[in-house]
Amino acid sequence: VNDNSKPADLHKDKLLGGLLAAGFDEDSCLSRYQSFLYRKTAPHKPSPYLLSKLRNYEDLHRRCGPHTQSYNKMVEQLKSGHSTGSTDCQYVVWISFSGLGNRILTLASAFLYALLTNRVLLVDRGKDMDDLFCEPFPEKSWFLPLDFPITDQFNDFNHDSPQCHGNMLKKNIINTSTESLPSYLYLHLIHDYQDHDKLFFCDGDQGILGKVPLLIMKTDNYFVPSLFLIPSFEHELSKLFPEKETVFHLLGRYLFHPSNHVWGLITRYYQAYLAKADERIGIQIRIFDTGTGPFQYVIDQILACTQKEKLLPEVDTQESVVTPADNPKLKVVLMTSLNSGYYENFRNMYWEHPTVTGDVVGVYQPSHEEFQQTEKKLHNRKAWAEMYLLSLTDMLVTSSWSTFGYVAQGLGGLKPWILMKPENQTSPDPPCRRAMSMEPCFHAPPFYDCKAKKGIDTGALVPHVRHCEDMSWGLKVV
Ligand code: GDP
């Protein structure tokens, strides 16, 4: 806990250097005002332009949010089935879909899209979005009202839905010269999306979408890297994020405040197990192989990574006691996994043997839920608490392909060591690689040149959008 700042700084820190708006009720969302106590001062400051954009967005949200005149007018149009031309506010609705890590990344992507297109973001609360997060915008809720007319269709929206943007393009029901556009379009941006859906990432199609008052989006991907490749967004993005790799870091800290009960899970755990450590090391284990584990090749891999990269000391298996160092450190490992086997292995190793440095290593794991249970409230609260706790560590090791790990690294502002994906049940060599940036990876990007209308390697167009360390076809901002 960092409590040595001066009072004036304290106030500024509290609002994360102006990132957060003042004027919320503190008790309703303790994490908003207490998070700075658990984090090191952030080295990545938001640009003044981002701050002004956020304040403008908050005004827009106040003016157009749920149950305002503009919102009611949009709902009327939706019920009537066709757009009646100009509307003063436009909207993007984010549909709750997929695992929690995925949802956090896609919601940040949808918010950035809303900022870039001056739309109001409204959030489908799904099973438990309102249980997990505080409201991020002052005065007006970010949740789509419960009586929104077409919520019951969200589940069924797919790439062949009649309202689907890509499907309508494919059937030539809409094109760049269409005058009368529908009152809403569904954007299918899930990993199984088709070529026509991917035209979302082309300037020409952004032109069409700009005329539609309501867009409804379903995605399981962090699509921000491809927004950087749309020429009409390029300039604005470079003004918003002069330091490009801070997109999710800053938007994440702005948007995602754990609700009070999740904050309780986080702070109690932190105080009990992490606060006294000299060094905190997060290890996030997510295995996509079939079978329950724990797998020896994964244990070997984590060990090889943490020792090669000097994140953790080696143990002396010959000696039962090692003369303590002058100033022995307490290193605490926070492990997260669905399974307790990895944690037991590491905890026992550091209990049964002394470290060669004389440092002491404690190993903790908050839960072992065994399998993904996205429908359960406490399960998701724990998952969110664990992502957040990982983000409070000093050094982080993550698993390839996992959005759970991406959320932790982004919120923490950490460049993790990524455990490479094992092939054929063998530990990869090297066991891990340091990430190029703290940004998440877009797992299913388009490979299309909108102008030339042909395939292209979108990871080789600009220096700041590259292929990911953990997925060769993915894209990330660096
Ligand atoms: P991804 O599948 O790794 O990209 O991450 P997601 O968060 O989208 O989906 C995985 C889900 O599995 C999480 O949301 C949790 O419900 C569960 N899960 C996976 N790993 C862990 C873990 O280490 N701890 C907890 N509590 N839940 C986990």
mmCIF file of N, CA, C and O in Angstrom, residues 209-249:
data_model
loop_
_atom_site.group_PDB
_atom_site.id
_atom_site.type_symbol
_atom_site.label_atom_id
_atom_site.label_comp_id
_atom_site.label_asym_id
_atom_site.label_seq_id
_atom_site.Cartn_x
_atom_site.Cartn_y
_atom_site.Cartn_z
ATOM 1 N N LEU A 209 -21.856 2.673 -42.181
ATOM 2 C CA LEU A 209 -22.258 2.490 -40.785
ATOM 3 C C LEU A 209 -22.515 3.838 -40.106
ATOM 4 O O LEU A 209 -23.377 3.949 -39.230
ATOM 5 N N GLY A 210 -21.759 4.845 -40.537
ATOM 6 C CA GLY A 210 -21.917 6.184 -39.961
ATOM 7 C C GLY A 210 -23.322 6.734 -40.115
ATOM 8 O O GLY A 210 -23.729 7.643 -39.392
ATOM 9 N N LYS A 211 -24.080 6.200 -41.069
ATOM 10 C CA LYS A 211 -25.440 6.717 -41.300
ATOM 11 C C LYS A 211 -26.498 5.931 -40.552
ATOM 12 O O LYS A 211 -27.687 6.238 -40.645
ATOM 13 N N VAL A 212 -26.084 4.889 -39.852
ATOM 14 C CA VAL A 212 -27.061 4.048 -39.150
ATOM 15 C C VAL A 212 -27.085 4.442 -37.665
ATOM 16 O O VAL A 212 -26.048 4.401 -37.006
ATOM 17 N N PRO A 213 -28.262 4.829 -37.162
ATOM 18 C CA PRO A 213 -28.314 5.350 -35.782
ATOM 19 C C PRO A 213 -27.917 4.351 -34.701
ATOM 20 O O PRO A 213 -27.374 4.731 -33.684
ATOM 21 N N LEU A 214 -28.163 3.062 -34.959
ATOM 22 C CA LEU A 214 -27.893 2.083 -33.908
ATOM 23 C C LEU A 214 -27.121 0.900 -34.470
ATOM 24 O O LEU A 214 -27.547 0.285 -35.446
ATOM 25 N N LEU A 215 -25.990 0.608 -33.860
ATOM 26 C CA LEU A 215 -25.227 -0.588 -34.223
ATOM 27 C C LEU A 215 -25.216 -1.518 -33.020
ATOM 28 O O LEU A 215 -25.032 -1.073 -31.895
ATOM 29 N N ILE A 216 -25.435 -2.792 -33.279
ATOM 30 C CA ILE A 216 -25.443 -3.764 -32.198
ATOM 31 C C ILE A 216 -24.327 -4.758 -32.474
ATOM 32 O O ILE A 216 -24.286 -5.361 -33.546
ATOM 33 N N MET A 217 -23.423 -4.888 -31.537
ATOM 34 C CA MET A 217 -22.176 -5.596 -31.810
ATOM 35 C C MET A 217 -22.025 -6.829 -30.927
ATOM 36 O O MET A 217 -22.263 -6.765 -29.734
ATOM 37 N N LYS A 218 -21.635 -7.944 -31.566
ATOM 38 C CA LYS A 218 -21.301 -9.134 -30.778
ATOM 39 C C LYS A 218 -19.907 -9.588 -31.185
ATOM 40 O O LYS A 218 -19.646 -9.827 -32.360
ATOM 41 N N THR A 219 -19.007 -9.685 -30.218
ATOM 42 C CA THR A 219 -17.633 -10.054 -30.539
ATOM 43 C C THR A 219 -16.989 -10.765 -29.363
ATOM 44 O O THR A 219 -17.407 -10.606 -28.220
ATOM 45 N N ASP A 220 -15.963 -11.543 -29.651
ATOM 46 C CA ASP A 220 -15.168 -12.146 -28.582
ATOM 47 C C ASP A 220 -13.696 -11.803 -28.805
ATOM 48 O O ASP A 220 -12.813 -12.490 -28.338
ATOM 49 N N ASN A 221 -13.468 -10.723 -29.535
ATOM 50 C CA ASN A 221 -12.101 -10.373 -29.880
ATOM 51 C C ASN A 221 -11.748 -8.924 -29.580
ATOM 52 O O ASN A 221 -12.577 -8.026 -29.733
ATOM 53 N N TYR A 222 -10.507 -8.711 -29.179
ATOM 54 C CA TYR A 222 -9.966 -7.363 -28.955
ATOM 55 C C TYR A 222 -9.569 -6.814 -30.323
ATOM 56 O O TYR A 222 -8.476 -7.068 -30.816
ATOM 57 N N PHE A 223 -10.516 -6.070 -30.954
ATOM 58 C CA PHE A 223 -10.278 -5.710 -32.357
ATOM 59 C C PHE A 223 -9.573 -4.367 -32.544
ATOM 60 O O PHE A 223 -9.416 -3.887 -33.667
ATOM 61 N N VAL A 224 -9.082 -3.782 -31.447
ATOM 62 C CA VAL A 224 -8.415 -2.479 -31.529
ATOM 63 C C VAL A 224 -7.260 -2.427 -32.545
ATOM 64 O O VAL A 224 -7.157 -1.455 -33.302
ATOM 65 N N PRO A 225 -6.392 -3.450 -32.617
ATOM 66 C CA PRO A 225 -5.279 -3.344 -33.575
ATOM 67 C C PRO A 225 -5.743 -3.024 -34.999
ATOM 68 O O PRO A 225 -5.113 -2.229 -35.698
ATOM 69 N N SER A 226 -6.873 -3.611 -35.423
ATOM 70 C CA SER A 226 -7.327 -3.338 -36.788
ATOM 71 C C SER A 226 -7.962 -1.955 -36.927
ATOM 72 O O SER A 226 -8.034 -1.428 -38.039
ATOM 73 N N LEU A 227 -8.408 -1.352 -35.829
ATOM 74 C CA LEU A 227 -8.897 0.035 -35.921
ATOM 75 C C LEU A 227 -7.733 0.962 -36.287
ATOM 76 O O LEU A 227 -7.917 1.969 -36.973
ATOM 77 N N PHE A 228 -6.527 0.602 -35.826
ATOM 78 C CA PHE A 228 -5.343 1.398 -36.158
ATOM 79 C C PHE A 228 -5.025 1.343 -37.652
ATOM 80 O O PHE A 228 -4.257 2.141 -38.155
ATOM 81 N N LEU A 229 -5.582 0.369 -38.374
ATOM 82 C CA LEU A 229 -5.287 0.235 -39.807
ATOM 83 C C LEU A 229 -6.370 0.870 -40.678
ATOM 84 O O LEU A 229 -6.318 0.784 -41.893
ATOM 85 N N ILE A 230 -7.374 1.490 -40.047
ATOM 86 C CA ILE A 230 -8.406 2.182 -40.827
ATOM 87 C C ILE A 230 -7.968 3.640 -40.996
ATOM 88 O O ILE A 230 -7.839 4.366 -40.007
ATOM 89 N N PRO A 231 -7.683 4.062 -42.247
ATOM 90 C CA PRO A 231 -7.095 5.399 -42.437
ATOM 91 C C PRO A 231 -7.868 6.527 -41.746
ATOM 92 O O PRO A 231 -7.263 7.411 -41.146
ATOM 93 N N SER A 232 -9.204 6.486 -41.771
ATOM 94 C CA SER A 232 -9.939 7.612 -41.193
ATOM 95 C C SER A 232 -9.847 7.677 -39.662
ATOM 96 O O SER A 232 -10.202 8.678 -39.070
ATOM 97 N N PHE A 233 -9.371 6.636 -39.025
ATOM 98 C CA PHE A 233 -9.212 6.676 -37.563
ATOM 99 C C PHE A 233 -7.772 6.957 -37.125
ATOM 100 O O PHE A 233 -7.515 7.219 -35.956
ATOM 101 N N GLU A 234 -6.867 6.848 -38.095
ATOM 102 C CA GLU A 234 -5.445 6.869 -37.778
ATOM 103 C C GLU A 234 -5.011 8.123 -37.008
ATOM 104 O O GLU A 234 -4.372 8.028 -35.955
ATOM 105 N N HIS A 235 -5.398 9.271 -37.531
ATOM 106 C CA HIS A 235 -4.948 10.530 -36.960
ATOM 107 C C HIS A 235 -5.479 10.702 -35.534
ATOM 108 O O HIS A 235 -4.740 11.034 -34.605
ATOM 109 N N GLU A 236 -6.769 10.430 -35.379
ATOM 110 C CA GLU A 236 -7.409 10.558 -34.072
ATOM 111 C C GLU A 236 -6.748 9.619 -33.053
ATOM 112 O O GLU A 236 -6.465 10.018 -31.919
ATOM 113 N N LEU A 237 -6.478 8.408 -33.473
ATOM 114 C CA LEU A 237 -5.852 7.447 -32.547
ATOM 115 C C LEU A 237 -4.460 7.900 -32.122
ATOM 116 O O LEU A 237 -4.079 7.734 -30.967
ATOM 117 N N SER A 238 -3.738 8.513 -33.051
ATOM 118 C CA SER A 238 -2.388 8.922 -32.659
ATOM 119 C C SER A 238 -2.446 10.121 -31.704
ATOM 120 O O SER A 238 -1.574 10.279 -30.859
ATOM 121 N N LYS A 239 -3.497 10.937 -31.819
ATOM 122 C CA LYS A 239 -3.646 12.038 -30.857
ATOM 123 C C LYS A 239 -4.101 11.516 -29.493
ATOM 124 O O LYS A 239 -3.671 11.979 -28.452
ATOM 125 N N LEU A 240 -5.016 10.543 -29.509
ATOM 126 C CA LEU A 240 -5.527 9.997 -28.242
ATOM 127 C C LEU A 240 -4.440 9.240 -27.487
ATOM 128 O O LEU A 240 -4.337 9.328 -26.267
ATOM 129 N N PHE A 241 -3.653 8.472 -28.243
ATOM 130 C CA PHE A 241 -2.662 7.599 -27.610
ATOM 131 C C PHE A 241 -1.291 7.824 -28.228
ATOM 132 O O PHE A 241 -0.824 7.021 -29.042
ATOM 133 N N PRO A 242 -0.620 8.920 -27.809
ATOM 134 C CA PRO A 242 0.733 9.145 -28.339
ATOM 135 C C PRO A 242 1.628 7.946 -28.011
ATOM 136 O O PRO A 242 2.510 7.600 -28.785
ATOM 137 N N GLU A 243 1.379 7.328 -26.856
ATOM 138 C CA GLU A 243 2.096 6.100 -26.513
ATOM 139 C C GLU A 243 1.133 4.969 -26.879
ATOM 140 O O GLU A 243 0.189 4.664 -26.138
ATOM 141 N N LYS A 244 1.354 4.346 -28.023
ATOM 142 C CA LYS A 244 0.325 3.490 -28.621
ATOM 143 C C LYS A 244 -0.059 2.278 -27.783
ATOM 144 O O LYS A 244 -1.201 1.861 -27.758
ATOM 145 N N GLU A 245 0.930 1.717 -27.077
ATOM 146 C CA GLU A 245 0.626 0.482 -26.350
ATOM 147 C C GLU A 245 -0.212 0.715 -25.089
ATOM 148 O O GLU A 245 -0.451 -0.215 -24.331
ATOM 149 N N THR A 246 -0.671 1.947 -24.865
ATOM 150 C CA THR A 246 -1.431 2.212 -23.634
ATOM 151 C C THR A 246 -2.943 2.175 -23.842
ATOM 152 O O THR A 246 -3.693 2.530 -22.942
ATOM 153 N N VAL A 247 -3.411 1.758 -25.004
ATOM 154 C CA VAL A 247 -4.850 1.817 -25.283
ATOM 155 C C VAL A 247 -5.661 1.046 -24.237
ATOM 156 O O VAL A 247 -6.502 1.616 -23.533
ATOM 157 N N PHE A 248 -5.404 -0.238 -24.113
ATOM 158 C CA PHE A 248 -6.210 -1.008 -23.157
ATOM 159 C C PHE A 248 -5.879 -0.615 -21.719
ATOM 160 O O PHE A 248 -6.758 -0.553 -20.854
ATOM 161 N N HIS A 249 -4.612 -0.329 -21.465
ATOM 162 C CA HIS A 249 -4.189 0.067 -20.125
ATOM 163 C C HIS A 249 -5.018 1.262 -19.623
ATOM 164 O O HIS A 249 -5.588 1.233 -18.527
#
